N, C-alpha and C. Protein backbone atom coordinates (compact mmCIF):
# COMPACT_ATOMS: atom_id res chain seq x y z
N LEU A 1 -5.46 12.73 10.36
CA LEU A 1 -5.48 12.84 8.92
C LEU A 1 -5.87 14.25 8.52
N SER A 2 -5.29 14.70 7.41
CA SER A 2 -5.59 16.07 6.98
C SER A 2 -6.86 16.15 6.14
N ARG A 3 -7.30 15.01 5.58
CA ARG A 3 -8.54 14.97 4.81
C ARG A 3 -9.08 13.55 4.85
N ALA A 4 -10.26 13.36 4.32
CA ALA A 4 -10.86 12.02 4.32
C ALA A 4 -10.03 11.08 3.45
N PRO A 5 -9.86 9.83 3.89
CA PRO A 5 -9.10 8.88 3.08
C PRO A 5 -9.84 8.53 1.78
N CYS A 6 -9.07 8.15 0.78
CA CYS A 6 -9.63 7.71 -0.51
C CYS A 6 -9.50 6.20 -0.59
N TYR A 7 -10.54 5.55 -1.03
CA TYR A 7 -10.55 4.10 -1.15
C TYR A 7 -10.33 3.70 -2.60
N GLU A 8 -9.50 2.67 -2.80
CA GLU A 8 -9.15 2.19 -4.15
C GLU A 8 -8.65 3.34 -5.02
N ALA A 9 -7.69 4.08 -4.49
CA ALA A 9 -7.14 5.23 -5.19
C ALA A 9 -5.98 4.79 -6.08
N ALA A 10 -5.87 5.38 -7.24
CA ALA A 10 -4.75 5.10 -8.14
C ALA A 10 -3.60 6.05 -7.81
N THR A 11 -2.37 5.56 -8.00
CA THR A 11 -1.22 6.44 -7.87
C THR A 11 -1.29 7.46 -9.01
N PRO A 12 -0.63 8.61 -8.85
CA PRO A 12 -0.71 9.64 -9.91
C PRO A 12 -0.29 9.13 -11.29
N ASP A 13 0.64 8.17 -11.35
CA ASP A 13 1.06 7.64 -12.65
C ASP A 13 0.12 6.53 -13.15
N GLY A 14 -0.87 6.15 -12.33
CA GLY A 14 -1.85 5.16 -12.73
C GLY A 14 -1.38 3.72 -12.73
N LEU A 15 -0.19 3.45 -12.22
CA LEU A 15 0.36 2.10 -12.27
C LEU A 15 -0.06 1.21 -11.11
N PHE A 16 -0.48 1.82 -10.00
CA PHE A 16 -0.84 1.04 -8.82
C PHE A 16 -2.15 1.52 -8.24
N SER A 17 -2.88 0.60 -7.65
CA SER A 17 -4.10 0.92 -6.93
C SER A 17 -3.83 0.73 -5.44
N ILE A 18 -4.18 1.72 -4.65
CA ILE A 18 -3.96 1.69 -3.21
C ILE A 18 -5.30 1.43 -2.54
N ASP A 19 -5.34 0.46 -1.64
CA ASP A 19 -6.60 0.13 -0.96
C ASP A 19 -7.17 1.36 -0.26
N ILE A 20 -6.35 2.00 0.57
CA ILE A 20 -6.77 3.23 1.27
C ILE A 20 -5.60 4.21 1.22
N GLN A 21 -5.84 5.36 0.63
CA GLN A 21 -4.82 6.40 0.57
C GLN A 21 -5.22 7.51 1.52
N ALA A 22 -4.26 7.95 2.33
CA ALA A 22 -4.54 9.01 3.30
C ALA A 22 -3.31 9.89 3.44
N GLU A 23 -3.53 11.08 3.98
CA GLU A 23 -2.44 12.01 4.23
C GLU A 23 -2.53 12.50 5.66
N THR A 24 -1.40 12.48 6.37
CA THR A 24 -1.39 12.96 7.75
C THR A 24 -1.37 14.48 7.75
N VAL A 25 -1.63 15.07 8.91
CA VAL A 25 -1.61 16.53 9.01
C VAL A 25 -0.22 17.09 8.71
N SER A 26 0.82 16.28 8.90
CA SER A 26 2.18 16.74 8.58
C SER A 26 2.56 16.48 7.13
N GLY A 27 1.62 15.97 6.32
CA GLY A 27 1.86 15.79 4.90
C GLY A 27 2.39 14.43 4.47
N VAL A 28 2.48 13.49 5.40
CA VAL A 28 2.96 12.15 5.05
C VAL A 28 1.87 11.42 4.28
N GLN A 29 2.23 10.89 3.12
CA GLN A 29 1.30 10.13 2.29
C GLN A 29 1.30 8.67 2.75
N LEU A 30 0.13 8.16 3.12
CA LEU A 30 0.00 6.78 3.56
C LEU A 30 -0.66 5.94 2.49
N ALA A 31 -0.13 4.74 2.29
CA ALA A 31 -0.76 3.74 1.43
C ALA A 31 -1.08 2.56 2.35
N ILE A 32 -2.34 2.43 2.70
CA ILE A 32 -2.77 1.35 3.60
C ILE A 32 -3.27 0.20 2.74
N GLU A 33 -2.59 -0.92 2.84
CA GLU A 33 -2.90 -2.08 2.02
C GLU A 33 -3.42 -3.21 2.90
N VAL A 34 -4.60 -3.71 2.55
CA VAL A 34 -5.19 -4.84 3.26
C VAL A 34 -4.72 -6.10 2.52
N ASP A 35 -3.77 -6.80 3.11
CA ASP A 35 -3.13 -7.94 2.45
C ASP A 35 -3.74 -9.25 2.90
N GLY A 36 -4.61 -9.79 2.08
CA GLY A 36 -5.27 -11.07 2.36
C GLY A 36 -4.37 -12.24 2.03
N PRO A 37 -4.95 -13.44 1.95
CA PRO A 37 -4.19 -14.67 1.77
C PRO A 37 -3.33 -14.72 0.50
N SER A 38 -3.73 -14.02 -0.54
CA SER A 38 -2.95 -14.07 -1.78
C SER A 38 -1.65 -13.26 -1.69
N HIS A 39 -1.47 -12.53 -0.60
CA HIS A 39 -0.27 -11.70 -0.43
C HIS A 39 0.78 -12.34 0.47
N VAL A 40 0.52 -13.54 0.97
CA VAL A 40 1.48 -14.20 1.87
C VAL A 40 1.78 -15.62 1.41
N ARG A 41 2.99 -16.07 1.77
CA ARG A 41 3.41 -17.43 1.48
C ARG A 41 3.08 -18.32 2.66
N LEU A 42 2.81 -19.55 2.36
CA LEU A 42 2.63 -20.55 3.42
C LEU A 42 3.88 -21.40 3.49
N PRO A 43 4.32 -21.92 4.58
CA PRO A 43 3.68 -21.85 5.89
C PRO A 43 4.16 -20.69 6.75
N ASP A 44 5.16 -19.90 6.27
CA ASP A 44 5.77 -18.89 7.14
C ASP A 44 5.03 -17.55 7.18
N MET A 45 4.02 -17.36 6.32
CA MET A 45 3.20 -16.15 6.29
C MET A 45 4.00 -14.90 5.91
N ALA A 46 5.13 -15.09 5.24
CA ALA A 46 5.92 -13.95 4.75
C ALA A 46 5.23 -13.37 3.52
N LEU A 47 5.43 -12.08 3.28
CA LEU A 47 4.85 -11.44 2.11
C LEU A 47 5.45 -12.04 0.84
N THR A 48 4.61 -12.17 -0.20
CA THR A 48 5.09 -12.70 -1.48
C THR A 48 5.99 -11.68 -2.17
N GLY A 49 6.72 -12.15 -3.16
CA GLY A 49 7.60 -11.28 -3.93
C GLY A 49 6.86 -10.16 -4.62
N THR A 50 5.68 -10.45 -5.17
CA THR A 50 4.92 -9.40 -5.86
C THR A 50 4.41 -8.34 -4.88
N THR A 51 4.06 -8.76 -3.68
CA THR A 51 3.61 -7.81 -2.66
C THR A 51 4.78 -6.94 -2.20
N LEU A 52 5.95 -7.54 -2.01
CA LEU A 52 7.14 -6.77 -1.63
C LEU A 52 7.50 -5.77 -2.73
N PHE A 53 7.39 -6.21 -3.98
CA PHE A 53 7.65 -5.31 -5.11
C PHE A 53 6.69 -4.13 -5.10
N ARG A 54 5.40 -4.41 -4.90
CA ARG A 54 4.40 -3.34 -4.82
C ARG A 54 4.75 -2.34 -3.72
N ASN A 55 5.10 -2.87 -2.55
CA ASN A 55 5.44 -1.99 -1.42
C ASN A 55 6.64 -1.11 -1.73
N LYS A 56 7.66 -1.70 -2.38
CA LYS A 56 8.86 -0.93 -2.73
C LYS A 56 8.53 0.14 -3.76
N GLN A 57 7.68 -0.19 -4.72
CA GLN A 57 7.30 0.78 -5.74
C GLN A 57 6.48 1.92 -5.15
N LEU A 58 5.59 1.61 -4.22
CA LEU A 58 4.81 2.66 -3.56
C LEU A 58 5.73 3.55 -2.72
N ALA A 59 6.68 2.94 -2.02
CA ALA A 59 7.63 3.73 -1.22
C ALA A 59 8.46 4.64 -2.12
N ALA A 60 8.85 4.15 -3.29
CA ALA A 60 9.62 4.96 -4.23
C ALA A 60 8.82 6.15 -4.74
N ARG A 61 7.50 6.06 -4.68
CA ARG A 61 6.62 7.14 -5.10
C ARG A 61 6.28 8.08 -3.94
N GLY A 62 6.90 7.85 -2.78
CA GLY A 62 6.73 8.75 -1.65
C GLY A 62 5.72 8.35 -0.61
N TYR A 63 5.18 7.12 -0.72
CA TYR A 63 4.19 6.66 0.24
C TYR A 63 4.85 5.89 1.39
N VAL A 64 4.28 6.02 2.56
CA VAL A 64 4.61 5.14 3.67
C VAL A 64 3.59 4.03 3.60
N VAL A 65 4.05 2.80 3.41
CA VAL A 65 3.14 1.66 3.22
C VAL A 65 2.83 1.02 4.57
N VAL A 66 1.55 0.88 4.85
CA VAL A 66 1.07 0.21 6.05
C VAL A 66 0.33 -1.04 5.59
N SER A 67 0.86 -2.19 5.97
CA SER A 67 0.28 -3.45 5.54
C SER A 67 -0.56 -4.02 6.67
N VAL A 68 -1.84 -4.27 6.38
CA VAL A 68 -2.76 -4.83 7.36
C VAL A 68 -3.05 -6.27 6.94
N PRO A 69 -2.64 -7.24 7.77
CA PRO A 69 -2.87 -8.64 7.37
C PRO A 69 -4.35 -9.02 7.41
């Protein structure tokens, strides 16, 4: 990482909150999301539609999304 990660960081437009935001030494912006039970469907444990939407929106803003179950 190029600097210390930020916890509960807002995207520059203020529309999303990222659990852990970090930047690699090569400049890649990471959005690390800790996805608890409210982010998955039962019984298949697939991500919910709102979580998929969030991930797509973060990716559109230039983040690489890392989802931690």
